[in-house]
Tab-separated table of N, CA and C in Angstrom:
chain	number	residue	atom	x	y	z
Q	164	UNK	N	-26.942	11.136	-36.354
Q	164	UNK	CA	-26.423	11.560	-35.066
Q	164	UNK	C	-25.275	12.532	-35.288
Q	165	UNK	N	-25.239	13.611	-34.506
Q	165	UNK	CA	-24.137	14.579	-34.637
Q	165	UNK	C	-22.796	13.936	-34.247
Q	166	UNK	N	-21.714	14.501	-34.729
Q	166	UNK	CA	-20.373	14.030	-34.373
Q	166	UNK	C	-20.091	14.397	-32.910
Q	167	UNK	N	-19.086	13.754	-32.304
Q	167	UNK	CA	-18.730	14.131	-30.926
Q	167	UNK	C	-18.416	15.619	-30.792
Q	168	UNK	N	-17.740	16.185	-31.788
Q	168	UNK	CA	-17.408	17.610	-31.730
Q	168	UNK	C	-18.674	18.468	-31.752
Q	169	UNK	N	-19.637	18.086	-32.591
Q	169	UNK	CA	-20.905	18.824	-32.653
Q	169	UNK	C	-21.673	18.707	-31.341
Q	170	UNK	N	-21.665	17.522	-30.753
Q	170	UNK	CA	-22.349	17.314	-29.466
Q	170	UNK	C	-21.749	18.219	-28.405
Q	171	UNK	N	-20.429	18.239	-28.305
Q	171	UNK	CA	-19.765	19.076	-27.303
Q	171	UNK	C	-20.047	20.555	-27.549
Q	172	UNK	N	-20.128	20.959	-28.810
Q	172	UNK	CA	-20.447	22.345	-29.152
Q	172	UNK	C	-21.873	22.690	-28.721
Q	173	UNK	N	-22.812	21.797	-28.958
Q	173	UNK	CA	-24.214	22.025	-28.562
Q	173	UNK	C	-24.306	22.182	-27.045
Q	174	UNK	N	-23.608	21.316	-26.309
Q	174	UNK	CA	-23.636	21.396	-24.845
Q	174	UNK	C	-22.995	22.696	-24.371
Q	175	UNK	N	-21.886	23.084	-24.962
Q	175	UNK	CA	-21.236	24.355	-24.601
Q	175	UNK	C	-22.172	25.534	-24.825
Q	176	UNK	N	-22.867	25.528	-25.950
Q	176	UNK	CA	-23.808	26.612	-26.249
Q	176	UNK	C	-24.987	26.606	-25.284
Q	177	UNK	N	-25.473	25.430	-24.919
Q	177	UNK	CA	-26.566	25.333	-23.944
Q	177	UNK	C	-26.126	25.916	-22.601
Q	178	UNK	N	-24.921	25.556	-22.154
Q	178	UNK	CA	-24.401	26.067	-20.878
Q	178	UNK	C	-24.191	27.579	-20.940
Q	179	UNK	N	-23.709	28.087	-22.073
Q	179	UNK	CA	-23.456	29.524	-22.220
Q	179	UNK	C	-24.741	30.332	-22.310
Q	180	UNK	N	-25.824	29.684	-22.740
Q	180	UNK	CA	-27.085	30.414	-22.890
Q	180	UNK	C	-27.871	30.528	-21.586
Q	181	UNK	N	-27.414	29.873	-20.543
Q	181	UNK	CA	-28.108	29.905	-19.251
Q	181	UNK	C	-28.103	31.335	-18.727
Q	182	UNK	N	-29.019	31.653	-17.844
Q	182	UNK	CA	-29.108	33.002	-17.280
Q	182	UNK	C	-27.750	33.443	-16.735
Q	183	UNK	N	-27.099	32.575	-16.008
Q	183	UNK	CA	-25.721	32.820	-15.601
Q	183	UNK	C	-24.924	31.708	-16.267
Q	184	UNK	N	-23.867	32.102	-16.945
Q	184	UNK	CA	-23.094	31.146	-17.724
Q	184	UNK	C	-22.520	30.064	-16.815
Q	185	UNK	N	-22.666	28.837	-17.233
Q	185	UNK	CA	-22.135	27.711	-16.475
Q	185	UNK	C	-20.709	27.437	-16.938
Q	186	UNK	N	-19.889	27.066	-16.001
Q	186	UNK	CA	-18.517	26.703	-16.331
Q	186	UNK	C	-18.518	25.370	-17.080
Q	187	UNK	N	-17.757	25.299	-18.140
Q	187	UNK	CA	-17.579	24.045	-18.870
Q	187	UNK	C	-16.086	23.752	-18.957
Q	188	UNK	N	-15.760	22.464	-18.960
Q	188	UNK	CA	-14.377	22.006	-19.113
Q	188	UNK	C	-14.385	20.871	-20.129
Q	189	UNK	N	-13.311	20.747	-20.851
Q	189	UNK	CA	-13.182	19.642	-21.781
Q	189	UNK	C	-11.887	18.895	-21.451
Q	190	UNK	N	-11.938	17.982	-20.444
Q	190	UNK	CA	-10.717	17.295	-20.002
Q	190	UNK	C	-10.186	16.259	-20.988
Q	191	UNK	N	-11.026	15.826	-21.911
Q	191	UNK	CA	-10.631	14.864	-22.938
Q	191	UNK	C	-11.314	15.269	-24.241
Q	192	UNK	N	-10.798	14.827	-25.377
Q	192	UNK	CA	-11.376	15.265	-26.658
Q	192	UNK	C	-12.867	14.954	-26.825
Q	193	UNK	N	-13.361	13.854	-26.291
Q	193	UNK	CA	-14.765	13.476	-26.475
Q	193	UNK	C	-15.585	13.627	-25.202
Q	194	UNK	N	-15.130	14.477	-24.276
Q	194	UNK	CA	-15.843	14.640	-23.014
Q	194	UNK	C	-15.964	16.108	-22.663
Q	195	UNK	N	-17.127	16.469	-22.125
Q	195	UNK	CA	-17.327	17.820	-21.609
Q	195	UNK	C	-17.932	17.711	-20.217
Q	196	UNK	N	-17.442	18.529	-19.305
Q	196	UNK	CA	-17.983	18.639	-17.960
Q	196	UNK	C	-18.683	19.986	-17.848
Q	197	UNK	N	-19.912	19.965	-17.360
Q	197	UNK	CA	-20.667	21.190	-17.115
Q	197	UNK	C	-20.857	21.292	-15.616
Q	198	UNK	N	-20.380	22.398	-15.030
Q	198	UNK	CA	-20.506	22.610	-13.592
Q	198	UNK	C	-21.813	23.347	-13.341
Q	199	UNK	N	-22.749	22.664	-12.693
Q	199	UNK	CA	-24.048	23.273	-12.394
Q	199	UNK	C	-23.921	24.126	-11.135
Q	200	UNK	N	-24.414	25.363	-11.166
Q	200	UNK	CA	-24.278	26.246	-10.002
Q	200	UNK	C	-25.043	25.786	-8.763
Q	201	UNK	N	-26.209	25.143	-8.960
Q	201	UNK	CA	-27.002	24.728	-7.801
Q	201	UNK	C	-27.897	23.552	-8.187
Q	202	UNK	N	-28.413	22.836	-7.193
Q	202	UNK	CA	-29.337	21.741	-7.484
Q	202	UNK	C	-30.563	22.184	-8.281
Q	203	UNK	N	-30.974	23.435	-8.136
Q	203	UNK	CA	-32.143	23.936	-8.879
Q	203	UNK	C	-31.904	23.955	-10.390
Q	204	UNK	N	-30.649	23.924	-10.818
Q	204	UNK	CA	-30.325	23.935	-12.249
Q	204	UNK	C	-30.338	22.546	-12.871
Q	205	UNK	N	-30.357	21.510	-12.049
Q	205	UNK	CA	-30.223	20.148	-12.568
Q	205	UNK	C	-31.348	19.762	-13.526
Q	206	UNK	N	-32.576	19.811	-13.066
Q	206	UNK	CA	-33.696	19.360	-13.904
Q	206	UNK	C	-33.814	20.204	-15.175
Q	207	UNK	N	-33.787	21.532	-15.101
Q	207	UNK	CA	-33.892	22.299	-16.355
Q	207	UNK	C	-32.768	21.997	-17.347
Q	208	UNK	N	-31.548	21.802	-16.843
Q	208	UNK	CA	-30.456	21.515	-17.769
Q	208	UNK	C	-30.623	20.130	-18.395
Q	209	UNK	N	-31.046	19.163	-17.603
Q	209	UNK	CA	-31.277	17.818	-18.139
Q	209	UNK	C	-32.405	17.856	-19.172
Q	210	UNK	N	-33.443	18.642	-18.907
Q	210	UNK	CA	-34.511	18.795	-19.901
Q	210	UNK	C	-33.926	19.363	-21.192
Q	211	UNK	N	-33.019	20.331	-21.076
Q	211	UNK	CA	-32.360	20.885	-22.260
Q	211	UNK	C	-31.585	19.828	-23.033
Q	212	UNK	N	-30.897	18.948	-22.322
Q	212	UNK	CA	-30.186	17.851	-22.987
Q	212	UNK	C	-31.167	16.916	-23.688
Q	213	UNK	N	-32.282	16.635	-23.025
Q	213	UNK	CA	-33.278	15.723	-23.595
Q	213	UNK	C	-33.932	16.333	-24.840
Q	214	UNK	N	-34.214	17.633	-24.793
Q	214	UNK	CA	-34.799	18.309	-25.954
Q	214	UNK	C	-33.846	18.212	-27.147
Q	215	UNK	N	-32.564	18.336	-26.878
Q	215	UNK	CA	-31.551	18.237	-27.939
Q	215	UNK	C	-31.244	16.780	-28.312
Q	216	UNK	N	-31.867	15.845	-27.596
Q	216	UNK	CA	-31.661	14.400	-27.833
Q	216	UNK	C	-30.190	14.020	-27.676
Q	217	UNK	N	-29.610	14.504	-26.558
Q	217	UNK	CA	-28.186	14.292	-26.318
Q	217	UNK	C	-27.950	13.151	-25.328
Q	218	UNK	N	-28.205	11.956	-25.762
Q	218	UNK	CA	-27.808	10.778	-25.022
Q	218	UNK	C	-28.735	10.346	-23.917
Q	219	UNK	N	-28.282	9.341	-23.231
Q	219	UNK	CA	-29.023	8.730	-22.142
Q	219	UNK	C	-28.221	8.876	-20.859
Q	220	UNK	N	-28.908	8.842	-19.726
Q	220	UNK	CA	-28.224	8.877	-18.437
Q	220	UNK	C	-27.598	7.518	-18.200
Q	221	UNK	N	-26.282	7.472	-18.163
Q	221	UNK	CA	-25.568	6.219	-17.950
Q	221	UNK	C	-25.557	5.846	-16.470
Q	222	UNK	N	-25.185	6.801	-15.626
Q	222	UNK	CA	-25.165	6.571	-14.182
Q	222	UNK	C	-24.971	7.901	-13.463
Q	223	UNK	N	-25.045	7.835	-12.149
Q	223	UNK	CA	-24.747	8.977	-11.293
Q	223	UNK	C	-23.639	8.526	-10.348
Q	224	UNK	N	-22.571	9.292	-10.277
Q	224	UNK	CA	-21.450	8.957	-9.413
Q	224	UNK	C	-21.407	9.938	-8.251
Q	225	UNK	N	-21.252	9.417	-7.051
Q	225	UNK	CA	-21.025	10.253	-5.874
Q	225	UNK	C	-19.539	10.305	-5.577
Q	226	UNK	N	-19.054	11.476	-5.208
Q	226	UNK	CA	-17.649	11.654	-4.824
Q	226	UNK	C	-17.586	12.343	-3.476
Q	227	UNK	N	-16.702	11.865	-2.627
Q	227	UNK	CA	-16.495	12.481	-1.325
Q	227	UNK	C	-15.052	12.954	-1.245
Q	228	UNK	N	-14.815	14.268	-1.367
Q	228	UNK	CA	-13.443	14.762	-1.281
Q	228	UNK	C	-12.880	14.734	0.139
Q	229	UNK	N	-13.709	14.404	1.120
Q	229	UNK	CA	-13.246	14.317	2.503
Q	229	UNK	C	-14.069	15.189	3.430
Q	230	UNK	N	-14.033	14.845	4.705
Q	230	UNK	CA	-14.840	15.529	5.715
Q	230	UNK	C	-14.524	17.014	5.770
Q	231	UNK	N	-13.255	17.359	5.668
Q	231	UNK	CA	-12.851	18.765	5.784
Q	231	UNK	C	-13.397	19.647	4.672
Q	232	UNK	N	-13.746	19.062	3.540
Q	232	UNK	CA	-14.254	19.856	2.413
Q	232	UNK	C	-15.639	20.418	2.702
Q	233	UNK	N	-16.428	19.695	3.502
Q	233	UNK	CA	-17.787	20.143	3.808
Q	233	UNK	C	-18.794	19.899	2.699
Q	234	UNK	N	-18.374	19.187	1.653
Q	234	UNK	CA	-19.310	18.949	0.551
Q	234	UNK	C	-19.086	17.577	-0.083
Q	235	UNK	N	-20.048	17.190	-0.889
Q	235	UNK	CA	-19.982	16.013	-1.744
Q	235	UNK	C	-20.153	16.502	-3.170
Q	236	UNK	N	-19.792	15.660	-4.124
Q	236	UNK	CA	-20.002	16.019	-5.518
Q	236	UNK	C	-20.763	14.893	-6.202
Q	237	UNK	N	-21.709	15.271	-7.054
Q	237	UNK	CA	-22.464	14.318	-7.859
Q	237	UNK	C	-22.106	14.547	-9.321
Q	238	UNK	N	-21.869	13.470	-10.035
Q	238	UNK	CA	-21.597	13.526	-11.468
Q	238	UNK	C	-22.681	12.738	-12.183
Q	239	UNK	N	-23.373	13.406	-13.068
Q	239	UNK	CA	-24.407	12.781	-13.890
Q	239	UNK	C	-23.789	12.546	-15.260
Q	240	UNK	N	-23.651	11.276	-15.654
Q	240	UNK	CA	-22.974	10.916	-16.895
Q	240	UNK	C	-23.998	10.633	-17.994
Q	241	UNK	N	-23.960	11.429	-19.049
Q	241	UNK	CA	-24.815	11.231	-20.223
Q	241	UNK	C	-23.939	10.797	-21.383
Q	242	UNK	N	-24.417	9.829	-22.155
Q	242	UNK	CA	-23.614	9.259	-23.242
Q	242	UNK	C	-24.349	9.322	-24.570
Q	243	UNK	N	-24.104	10.379	-25.348
Q	243	UNK	CA	-24.631	10.405	-26.716
Q	243	UNK	C	-23.586	9.845	-27.677
Q	244	UNK	N	-23.683	8.587	-27.981
Q	244	UNK	CA	-22.709	7.964	-28.876
Q	244	UNK	C	-21.327	7.958	-28.254
Q	245	UNK	N	-20.299	8.360	-29.012
Q	245	UNK	CA	-18.931	8.303	-28.495
Q	245	UNK	C	-18.558	9.483	-27.586
Q	246	UNK	N	-19.462	10.426	-27.385
Q	246	UNK	CA	-19.184	11.570	-26.511
Q	246	UNK	C	-19.722	11.294	-25.105
Q	247	UNK	N	-19.145	11.983	-24.125
Q	247	UNK	CA	-19.605	11.872	-22.739
Q	247	UNK	C	-19.860	13.276	-22.215
Q	248	UNK	N	-21.033	13.461	-21.638
Q	248	UNK	CA	-21.405	14.724	-21.009
Q	248	UNK	C	-21.525	14.451	-19.522
Q	249	UNK	N	-20.733	15.152	-18.720
Q	249	UNK	CA	-20.812	15.020	-17.270
Q	249	UNK	C	-21.371	16.306	-16.692
Q	250	UNK	N	-22.438	16.193	-15.924
Q	250	UNK	CA	-22.941	17.330	-15.174
Q	250	UNK	C	-22.393	17.197	-13.764
Q	251	UNK	N	-21.683	18.212	-13.303
Q	251	UNK	CA	-21.049	18.179	-11.978
Q	251	UNK	C	-21.830	19.106	-11.049
Q	252	UNK	N	-22.211	18.560	-9.905
Q	252	UNK	CA	-23.020	19.301	-8.950
Q	252	UNK	C	-22.428	19.128	-7.556
Q	253	UNK	N	-22.084	20.230	-6.907
Q	253	UNK	CA	-21.571	20.201	-5.543
Q	253	UNK	C	-22.730	20.432	-4.586
Q	254	UNK	N	-22.797	19.585	-3.549
Q	254	UNK	CA	-23.870	19.677	-2.547
Q	254	UNK	C	-23.240	19.656	-1.156
Q	255	UNK	N	-23.926	20.230	-0.161
Q	255	UNK	CA	-23.368	20.188	1.188
Q	255	UNK	C	-23.249	18.749	1.687
Q	256	UNK	N	-22.236	18.500	2.462
Q	256	UNK	CA	-22.025	17.163	3.019
Q	256	UNK	C	-23.171	16.772	3.951
Q	257	UNK	N	-23.629	17.706	4.733
Q	257	UNK	CA	-24.738	17.450	5.660
Q	257	UNK	C	-26.025	18.011	5.082
Q	258	UNK	N	-27.043	17.183	5.014
Q	258	UNK	CA	-28.346	17.636	4.536
Q	258	UNK	C	-28.420	17.842	3.039
Q	259	UNK	N	-27.625	17.121	2.273
Q	259	UNK	CA	-27.625	17.281	0.814
Q	259	UNK	C	-28.974	16.882	0.224
Q	260	UNK	N	-29.533	17.771	-0.597
Q	260	UNK	CA	-30.818	17.530	-1.255
Q	260	UNK	C	-30.723	17.972	-2.704
Q	261	UNK	N	-31.194	17.109	-3.593
Q	261	UNK	CA	-31.281	17.447	-5.010
Q	261	UNK	C	-32.609	16.910	-5.535
Q	262	UNK	N	-33.119	17.504	-6.589
Q	262	UNK	CA	-34.370	16.986	-7.159
Q	262	UNK	C	-34.120	15.669	-7.900
Q	263	UNK	N	-35.098	14.808	-7.862
Q	263	UNK	CA	-34.995	13.561	-8.612
Q	263	UNK	C	-35.144	13.832	-10.105
Q	264	UNK	N	-34.557	12.971	-10.897
Q	264	UNK	CA	-34.727	13.040	-12.352
Q	264	UNK	C	-35.765	12.030	-12.837
Q	265	UNK	N	-36.371	11.282	-11.929
Q	265	UNK	CA	-37.238	10.175	-12.333
Q	265	UNK	C	-38.489	10.615	-13.083
Q	266	UNK	N	-38.899	11.857	-12.950
Q	266	UNK	CA	-40.064	12.327	-13.705
Q	266	UNK	C	-39.760	12.440	-15.196
Q	267	UNK	N	-38.497	12.709	-15.527
Q	267	UNK	CA	-38.128	12.835	-16.939
Q	267	UNK	C	-37.279	11.655	-17.424
Q	268	UNK	N	-36.610	10.995	-16.485
Q	268	UNK	CA	-35.806	9.817	-16.805
Q	268	UNK	C	-36.127	8.739	-15.757
Q	269	UNK	N	-37.146	7.938	-15.985
Q	269	UNK	CA	-37.533	6.936	-14.981
Q	269	UNK	C	-36.392	6.002	-14.568
Q	270	UNK	N	-35.486	5.704	-15.473
Q	270	UNK	CA	-34.392	4.785	-15.149
Q	270	UNK	C	-33.368	5.385	-14.183
Q	271	UNK	N	-33.488	6.661	-13.841
Q	271	UNK	CA	-32.583	7.291	-12.883
Q	271	UNK	C	-32.811	6.776	-11.464
Q	272	UNK	N	-33.943	6.124	-11.238
Q	272	UNK	CA	-34.301	5.707	-9.880
Q	272	UNK	C	-33.227	4.848	-9.213
Q	273	UNK	N	-32.737	3.844	-9.882
Q	273	UNK	CA	-31.774	2.951	-9.225
Q	273	UNK	C	-30.469	3.683	-8.894
Q	274	UNK	N	-29.992	4.540	-9.777
Q	274	UNK	CA	-28.766	5.294	-9.493
Q	274	UNK	C	-28.980	6.268	-8.343
Q	275	UNK	N	-30.139	6.917	-8.297
Q	275	UNK	CA	-30.428	7.843	-7.197
Q	275	UNK	C	-30.544	7.086	-5.878
Q	276	UNK	N	-31.175	5.945	-5.897
Q	276	UNK	CA	-31.285	5.144	-4.674
Q	276	UNK	C	-29.907	4.715	-4.177
Q	277	UNK	N	-29.035	4.341	-5.092
Q	277	UNK	CA	-27.690	3.926	-4.698
Q	277	UNK	C	-26.916	5.096	-4.078
Q	278	UNK	N	-26.959	6.264	-4.717
Q	278	UNK	CA	-26.253	7.436	-4.176
Q	278	UNK	C	-26.837	7.835	-2.828
Q	279	UNK	N	-28.147	7.746	-2.671
Q	279	UNK	CA	-28.781	8.045	-1.391
Q	279	UNK	C	-28.265	7.113	-0.305
Q	280	UNK	N	-28.233	5.849	-0.627
Q	280	UNK	CA	-27.823	4.832	0.337
Q	280	UNK	C	-26.330	4.901	0.678
Q	281	UNK	N	-25.492	5.158	-0.290
Q	281	UNK	CA	-24.042	5.112	-0.096
Q	281	UNK	C	-23.429	6.440	0.344
Q	282	UNK	N	-24.116	7.575	0.022
Q	282	UNK	CA	-23.557	8.891	0.340
Q	282	UNK	C	-24.465	9.761	1.203
Q	283	UNK	N	-25.740	9.391	1.358
Q	283	UNK	CA	-26.644	10.167	2.202
Q	283	UNK	C	-27.268	11.369	1.529
Q	284	UNK	N	-27.330	11.386	0.206
Q	284	UNK	CA	-27.955	12.489	-0.526
Q	284	UNK	C	-29.448	12.188	-0.663
Q	285	UNK	N	-30.292	13.148	-0.324
Q	285	UNK	CA	-31.737	12.997	-0.473
Q	285	UNK	C	-32.154	13.482	-1.851
Q	286	UNK	N	-32.936	12.665	-2.540
Q	286	UNK	CA	-33.459	13.037	-3.855
Q	286	UNK	C	-34.931	13.378	-3.682
Q	287	UNK	N	-35.241	14.663	-3.699
Q	287	UNK	CA	-36.613	15.121	-3.499
Q	287	UNK	C	-37.504	14.630	-4.632
Q	288	UNK	N	-38.587	13.930	-4.268
Q	288	UNK	CA	-39.527	13.415	-5.254
Q	288	UNK	C	-39.283	11.967	-5.636
Q	289	UNK	N	-38.221	11.367	-5.128
Q	289	UNK	CA	-37.941	9.960	-5.415
Q	289	UNK	C	-39.025	9.103	-4.757
Q	290	UNK	N	-39.747	8.348	-5.547
Q	290	UNK	CA	-40.892	7.586	-5.037
Q	290	UNK	C	-40.479	6.399	-4.171
Q	291	UNK	N	-39.443	5.701	-4.580
Q	291	UNK	CA	-39.019	4.514	-3.846
Q	291	UNK	C	-37.621	4.750	-3.295
Q	292	UNK	N	-37.520	4.991	-2.012
Q	292	UNK	CA	-36.223	5.245	-1.389
Q	292	UNK	C	-35.755	4.041	-0.576
Q	293	UNK	N	-36.323	2.862	-0.843
Q	293	UNK	CA	-35.897	1.650	-0.133
Q	293	UNK	C	-34.429	1.359	-0.445
Q	294	UNK	N	-33.721	0.758	0.505
Q	294	UNK	CA	-32.327	0.397	0.253
Q	294	UNK	C	-32.187	-0.607	-0.892
Q	295	UNK	N	-31.104	-0.484	-1.618
Q	295	UNK	CA	-30.796	-1.430	-2.692
Q	295	UNK	C	-29.822	-2.501	-2.216
Q	296	UNK	N	-28.802	-2.100	-1.462
Q	296	UNK	CA	-27.706	-2.996	-1.129
Q	296	UNK	C	-27.524	-3.264	0.359
Q	297	UNK	N	-27.812	-2.290	1.181
Q	297	UNK	CA	-27.527	-2.427	2.606
Q	297	UNK	C	-28.662	-3.154	3.324
Q	298	UNK	N	-28.352	-3.882	4.390
Q	298	UNK	CA	-29.398	-4.596	5.128
Q	298	UNK	C	-30.349	-3.627	5.830
Q	299	UNK	N	-31.531	-4.105	6.136
Q	299	UNK	CA	-32.550	-3.272	6.783
Q	299	UNK	C	-32.095	-2.718	8.126
Q	300	UNK	N	-31.214	-3.418	8.821
Q	300	UNK	CA	-30.782	-2.953	10.148
Q	300	UNK	C	-29.499	-2.119	10.088
Q	301	UNK	N	-29.126	-1.638	8.897
Q	301	UNK	CA	-27.937	-0.788	8.757
Q	301	UNK	C	-28.135	0.488	9.569
Q	302	UNK	N	-27.116	0.940	10.302
Q	302	UNK	CA	-27.281	2.129	11.146
Q	302	UNK	C	-27.583	3.395	10.328
Q	303	UNK	N	-28.526	4.154	10.796
Q	303	UNK	CA	-28.882	5.419	10.134
Q	303	UNK	C	-27.706	6.389	10.218
Q	304	UNK	N	-27.512	7.161	9.152
Q	304	UNK	CA	-26.467	8.180	9.139
Q	304	UNK	C	-25.071	7.651	8.877
Q	305	UNK	N	-24.948	6.377	8.557
Q	305	UNK	CA	-23.644	5.789	8.237
Q	305	UNK	C	-23.669	5.432	6.748
Q	306	UNK	N	-22.786	6.057	5.980
Q	306	UNK	CA	-22.793	5.906	4.531
Q	306	UNK	C	-21.467	5.290	4.084
Q	307	UNK	N	-21.507	4.064	3.557
Q	307	UNK	CA	-20.277	3.304	3.323
Q	307	UNK	C	-19.318	3.846	2.268
Q	308	UNK	N	-19.724	4.743	1.400
Q	308	UNK	CA	-18.782	5.268	0.416
Q	308	UNK	C	-18.265	6.661	0.765
Q	309	UNK	N	-18.614	7.118	1.940
Q	309	UNK	CA	-18.018	8.368	2.415
Q	309	UNK	C	-16.667	8.054	3.046
Q	310	UNK	N	-15.774	9.008	3.000
Q	310	UNK	CA	-14.423	8.781	3.511
Q	310	UNK	C	-14.364	8.649	5.032
Q	311	UNK	N	-15.428	9.044	5.743
Q	311	UNK	CA	-15.410	8.901	7.194
Q	311	UNK	C	-15.968	7.551	7.661
Q	312	UNK	N	-16.201	6.628	6.749
Q	312	UNK	CA	-16.674	5.288	7.090
Q	312	UNK	C	-15.468	4.422	7.410
Q	313	UNK	N	-15.532	3.656	8.516
Q	313	UNK	CA	-14.367	2.870	8.930
Q	313	UNK	C	-14.346	1.443	8.394
Q	314	UNK	N	-15.346	1.047	7.605
Q	314	UNK	CA	-15.369	-0.290	7.050
Q	314	UNK	C	-16.054	-1.314	7.935
Q	315	UNK	N	-16.424	-0.934	9.124
Q	315	UNK	CA	-17.082	-1.846	10.057
Q	315	UNK	C	-18.484	-1.381	10.436
Q	316	UNK	N	-19.078	-0.558	9.581
Q	316	UNK	CA	-20.424	-0.064	9.861
Q	316	UNK	C	-20.458	1.083	10.847
Q	317	UNK	N	-19.299	1.701	11.066
Q	317	UNK	CA	-19.222	2.823	12.001
Q	317	UNK	C	-18.516	3.988	11.336
Q	318	UNK	N	-18.719	5.167	11.915
Q	318	UNK	CA	-17.996	6.348	11.442
Q	318	UNK	C	-16.633	6.385	12.107
Q	319	UNK	N	-15.623	6.839	11.368
Q	319	UNK	CA	-14.300	7.018	11.954
Q	319	UNK	C	-14.367	8.162	12.953
Q	320	UNK	N	-13.741	7.977	14.055
Q	320	UNK	CA	-13.681	9.051	15.046
Q	320	UNK	C	-12.385	9.819	14.856
Q	321	UNK	N	-12.478	11.123	15.027
Q	321	UNK	CA	-11.290	11.978	14.826
Q	321	UNK	C	-10.230	11.707	15.866
């Protein structure tokens, strides 16, 4: 297995070789963040990581910077040994759609279902979109991990 430094170098080179160079950040010595320009870049970049045998998908994290931002952020965490590769993807707050990774990483299904349920992101091609945690009678369009959720199953009113 390559060293953490070699892994980060491989990821940097992969990002730099893209048709349009992707922004990379190294916030910690064993971590690299790759900012994906659009949802269309997700699957090809993940395939590139898989071809290089750079770790497994640990989880997908949804972030809500707030209603005023107009967007959500998705972080795809890959863990090749002691290194961490984060793919950062910004999506619109309303109508967010990204391709599923389940065709290349079947275990991505549960993380995608959770992000769909908690943040309202649609994963195109996800075969099973049934809720994981919320009851069947949960109100449509109410996402409990968004900042506009009031904790009582309702949206906060301005």
